Coordinates of C-alpha atoms and ligand atoms in Angstrom, one line a residue:
M1 CA 35.9 20.0 -20.5
R2 CA 34.8 22.9 -21.8
V3 CA 35.7 26.5 -21.2
L4 CA 34.5 29.5 -20.0
S5 CA 36.1 33.1 -20.9
V6 CA 35.5 35.6 -19.5
K7 CA 36.6 39.1 -19.4
N8 CA 36.6 39.9 -15.7
Y9 CA 35.5 38.0 -11.8
E10 CA 32.7 40.7 -12.0
E11 CA 31.4 38.4 -15.1
L12 CA 32.9 35.3 -13.2
S13 CA 30.4 35.8 -10.9
K14 CA 27.7 35.9 -12.8
A15 CA 28.2 33.3 -15.1
A16 CA 29.0 31.0 -12.6
A17 CA 26.1 32.2 -10.5
R18 CA 23.3 30.8 -13.7
Y19 CA 25.3 28.1 -14.3
M20 CA 24.4 26.8 -10.8
G21 CA 21.2 28.5 -10.7
A22 CA 19.7 26.5 -14.5
Q23 CA 20.6 23.5 -13.0
L24 CA 17.7 24.5 -9.8
T25 CA 16.1 25.6 -11.6
L26 CA 16.5 22.3 -13.9
K27 CA 16.6 19.9 -10.6
P28 CA 14.9 22.0 -7.5
D29 CA 16.2 19.5 -4.8
S30 CA 19.7 19.4 -6.4
V31 CA 22.1 18.0 -4.0
I32 CA 25.2 20.7 -4.4
G33 CA 28.5 20.7 -3.2
L34 CA 30.1 24.0 -2.0
A35 CA 33.3 25.8 -2.2
T36 CA 34.8 28.7 0.5
G37 CA 37.7 31.2 -0.8
S38 CA 38.0 34.2 -2.5
T39 CA 36.9 33.3 -5.4
P40 CA 32.6 32.1 -4.7
V41 CA 32.3 34.9 -3.0
G42 CA 31.1 37.0 -5.3
M43 CA 29.0 34.2 -7.0
Y44 CA 27.5 33.4 -4.0
K45 CA 27.0 37.3 -3.7
E46 CA 24.7 36.9 -7.3
L47 CA 23.0 33.8 -6.5
I48 CA 22.4 35.9 -2.6
R49 CA 20.5 38.1 -5.7
M50 CA 19.0 35.6 -7.7
N51 CA 16.8 34.4 -4.5
Q52 CA 15.3 37.7 -3.0
S53 CA 14.2 37.9 -6.8
G54 CA 12.5 34.9 -6.4
E55 CA 14.7 33.8 -9.9
I56 CA 16.0 30.7 -7.8
D57 CA 15.3 28.2 -4.6
F58 CA 17.3 26.7 -2.1
S59 CA 13.9 25.7 -0.4
E60 CA 14.2 22.3 -1.2
V61 CA 17.9 22.2 -2.2
I62 CA 20.7 20.4 -0.1
S63 CA 24.5 21.9 -0.1
V64 CA 27.7 20.0 1.2
N65 CA 30.9 21.8 1.9
L66 CA 33.9 20.4 0.6
D67 CA 36.4 21.1 4.0
E68 CA 36.8 22.7 7.1
Y69 CA 39.8 23.9 9.4
K70 CA 39.9 20.9 12.2
G71 CA 39.8 22.0 15.6
L72 CA 37.5 25.3 15.1
A73 CA 33.7 25.9 15.4
G74 CA 31.7 26.0 13.2
D75 CA 31.0 30.1 15.0
H76 CA 34.5 30.2 14.7
P77 CA 35.2 33.2 12.6
Q78 CA 37.5 32.0 10.3
S79 CA 35.1 28.4 10.5
Y80 CA 34.4 27.5 7.6
R81 CA 30.7 27.1 8.7
Y82 CA 30.4 29.7 10.0
F83 CA 32.1 31.7 6.0
M84 CA 29.4 29.2 4.3
N85 CA 26.1 30.7 6.8
D86 CA 27.7 34.5 5.7
N87 CA 28.4 34.4 2.6
L88 CA 25.2 32.2 1.5
F89 CA 23.3 30.2 4.1
K90 CA 21.7 33.1 6.0
H91 CA 20.7 34.6 2.8
V92 CA 19.0 32.7 1.1
N93 CA 15.8 29.7 2.2
I94 CA 18.3 26.7 2.1
F95 CA 17.0 25.3 5.6
A96 CA 20.6 25.1 7.7
D97 CA 19.9 20.9 9.0
N98 CA 19.9 20.8 5.1
T99 CA 23.6 21.6 4.9
Y100 CA 26.5 19.9 6.0
L101 CA 30.1 20.4 6.7
P102 CA 32.8 18.9 8.1
D103 CA 32.7 18.4 12.1
G104 CA 36.0 20.3 12.6
Q105 CA 35.4 20.1 16.5
I106 CA 35.7 16.1 16.4
E107 CA 39.3 14.9 17.3
D108 CA 40.0 11.9 16.3
D109 CA 40.3 11.7 12.6
Q110 CA 39.2 8.6 11.8
Q111 CA 35.7 9.4 13.4
A112 CA 35.4 12.1 12.4
C113 CA 36.4 11.4 8.5
Q114 CA 34.1 8.4 8.2
D115 CA 31.1 10.5 9.2
Y116 CA 31.0 13.2 6.6
D117 CA 32.2 10.1 4.1
D118 CA 28.6 8.3 5.7
V119 CA 26.9 12.0 5.2
I120 CA 28.2 11.9 1.3
D121 CA 27.3 9.1 0.9
C122 CA 23.3 9.5 2.5
V123 CA 22.9 12.7 0.6
G124 CA 24.4 12.0 -2.6
P125 CA 25.1 11.7 -5.4
I126 CA 26.1 15.1 -5.2
D127 CA 24.5 17.1 -9.1
M128 CA 26.6 19.0 -8.8
Q129 CA 30.1 20.7 -7.0
L130 CA 31.8 23.8 -7.0
L131 CA 35.7 24.0 -7.1
G132 CA 38.3 26.9 -6.5
I133 CA 41.9 25.7 -7.2
G134 CA 45.4 26.2 -5.3
H135 CA 48.0 28.0 -5.9
N136 CA 49.2 24.9 -5.7
G137 CA 46.5 22.8 -7.3
H138 CA 44.5 21.6 -4.7
I139 CA 41.3 21.3 -4.5
G140 CA 39.1 21.5 -1.7
F141 CA 42.9 20.8 0.3
N142 CA 43.8 18.2 -1.5
E143 CA 47.4 18.9 -2.1
P144 CA 49.3 17.5 -4.1
A145 CA 50.4 14.3 -2.8
D146 CA 52.0 10.5 -3.7
A147 CA 48.6 9.7 -4.6
F148 CA 45.2 10.3 -5.4
T149 CA 42.9 11.1 -1.9
T150 CA 39.3 8.8 -1.8
G151 CA 36.9 9.6 0.6
T152 CA 37.8 11.9 3.7
Q153 CA 40.3 13.2 4.4
C154 CA 42.6 14.9 8.1
I155 CA 45.6 16.6 5.6
T156 CA 48.0 18.4 7.0
L157 CA 48.0 21.6 4.9
D158 CA 51.1 23.1 2.6
E159 CA 53.0 25.9 3.7
R160 CA 51.7 27.7 0.7
T161 CA 48.1 27.4 1.8
R162 CA 48.4 28.4 5.0
Q163 CA 49.9 31.3 3.7
A164 CA 46.9 32.5 0.9
N165 CA 44.8 32.3 4.0
A166 CA 47.1 33.5 6.8
R167 CA 44.6 36.3 5.1
F168 CA 41.7 35.8 6.6
F169 CA 43.5 35.3 9.9
A170 CA 44.8 39.1 10.3
G171 CA 47.7 38.2 8.2
D172 CA 49.1 36.2 11.4
M173 CA 50.2 32.5 9.6
S174 CA 50.8 31.4 13.3
Q175 CA 46.7 31.3 14.1
V176 CA 45.9 29.2 10.4
P177 CA 44.8 25.9 11.9
A178 CA 47.7 23.9 10.7
K179 CA 45.0 21.2 9.8
A180 CA 41.8 20.3 7.8
Y181 CA 39.3 17.7 7.3
T182 CA 38.1 17.6 3.3
M183 CA 36.5 15.7 0.5
G184 CA 38.7 12.9 -0.5
I185 CA 38.8 13.0 -4.7
G186 CA 37.1 10.1 -5.3
S187 CA 34.0 12.3 -4.0
I188 CA 34.3 15.4 -5.9
M189 CA 35.2 13.2 -8.5
K190 CA 31.3 11.4 -8.0
A191 CA 29.6 14.6 -7.9
K192 CA 27.7 13.9 -12.0
K193 CA 28.6 17.9 -12.8
I194 CA 31.7 19.9 -11.8
L195 CA 32.1 23.5 -12.1
L196 CA 35.8 24.8 -11.0
V197 CA 35.7 29.0 -11.4
V198 CA 39.3 30.1 -10.8
T199 CA 40.1 34.7 -11.2
G200 CA 43.5 36.6 -11.6
A201 CA 46.8 35.3 -13.0
D202 CA 48.3 34.9 -10.2
K203 CA 46.3 31.5 -11.1
A204 CA 47.2 31.2 -14.8
E205 CA 50.5 28.8 -14.4
I206 CA 48.7 26.0 -12.2
L207 CA 45.3 26.5 -14.5
D208 CA 47.6 25.4 -17.6
K209 CA 49.5 23.2 -15.5
A210 CA 45.5 21.5 -14.4
L211 CA 43.9 21.7 -17.7
N212 CA 47.0 21.0 -20.1
G213 CA 49.3 19.3 -18.2
P214 CA 50.4 15.6 -17.0
V215 CA 47.2 14.5 -14.8
T216 CA 49.8 13.6 -12.0
P217 CA 48.5 13.5 -7.9
S218 CA 51.0 16.3 -7.8
V219 CA 48.6 18.4 -9.5
P220 CA 45.6 17.4 -7.9
A221 CA 42.6 18.6 -10.1
S222 CA 44.4 17.8 -13.1
I223 CA 42.4 14.7 -12.0
L224 CA 39.4 17.2 -13.3
Q225 CA 41.0 16.0 -16.4
L226 CA 39.4 12.3 -16.9
H227 CA 36.0 14.1 -15.4
P228 CA 32.7 13.7 -18.8
D229 CA 31.1 17.6 -17.3
V230 CA 33.9 19.6 -16.3
M231 CA 32.4 23.5 -16.6
V232 CA 35.4 25.5 -16.2
I233 CA 34.8 29.8 -16.3
A234 CA 37.6 32.0 -15.6
D235 CA 38.6 34.9 -16.7
E236 CA 41.3 36.3 -18.7
A237 CA 43.9 36.6 -16.1
A238 CA 43.5 33.3 -15.2
L239 CA 43.2 31.7 -18.8
G240 CA 46.7 34.1 -19.4
I241 CA 45.0 36.1 -22.0
Ligands
PGA1 P1 40.6 31.3 -3.5 O1 40.7 29.8 -2.9 O2 39.3 31.4 -3.8 O3 40.5 32.5 -1.9 O4 41.3 31.8 -4.5 C1 40.3 28.8 -3.9 C2 41.4 27.1 -3.7 O5 42.5 27.7 -2.1 O6 41.1 26.5 -3.5

């Protein structure tokens, strides 16, 4: 794993966008795995700027996102489909048909997971997967567990995850869906390159565990120690500097 230490969130956003931008320059038809949450928002803004100024092109890019809340339609403002449209897709020249997320509206868990595994198999391998990390070490919505997940899962969200995400639901945790569909850790690990972005002192403890602690499904991100090509871009607060 390589760790790039940057001063603050603004630098992190720029460095992460440059890293992904270089991937698109080298391989314009890249398959990129994308993530939601607060951390990538600044990076997405920078990618939009780079696209609008002609530095990078999304016209041949295919994207597959990590996760989606079960039960939310794509036009629900808190769905991850909505988030991606709002924060990236509608501002760049990516074709909507080339953007994939799990379908939160499929009731049948097995069907939803199978469908998304089929999508990943069909468009993969993922050239570069973007990840954030949860306070409990989750990647995607793969929460701490007894074993690492392989393919797409229907996950019951941890209390802490729902609390953290309540900020997107006007602070009302009861509105945060109880379940989500998430790409499995096995699929994440098959990506050729992984970019993990981490900001803020509140992530310092879990980032240290993920990078330097034992590889254990109780800290899902610790599996990244076994991946051959991981770039961690973290600000000084997240690195405890
Ligand atoms: P955050 O989420 O970027 O909003 O902190 C990260 C995550 O939960 O994966």
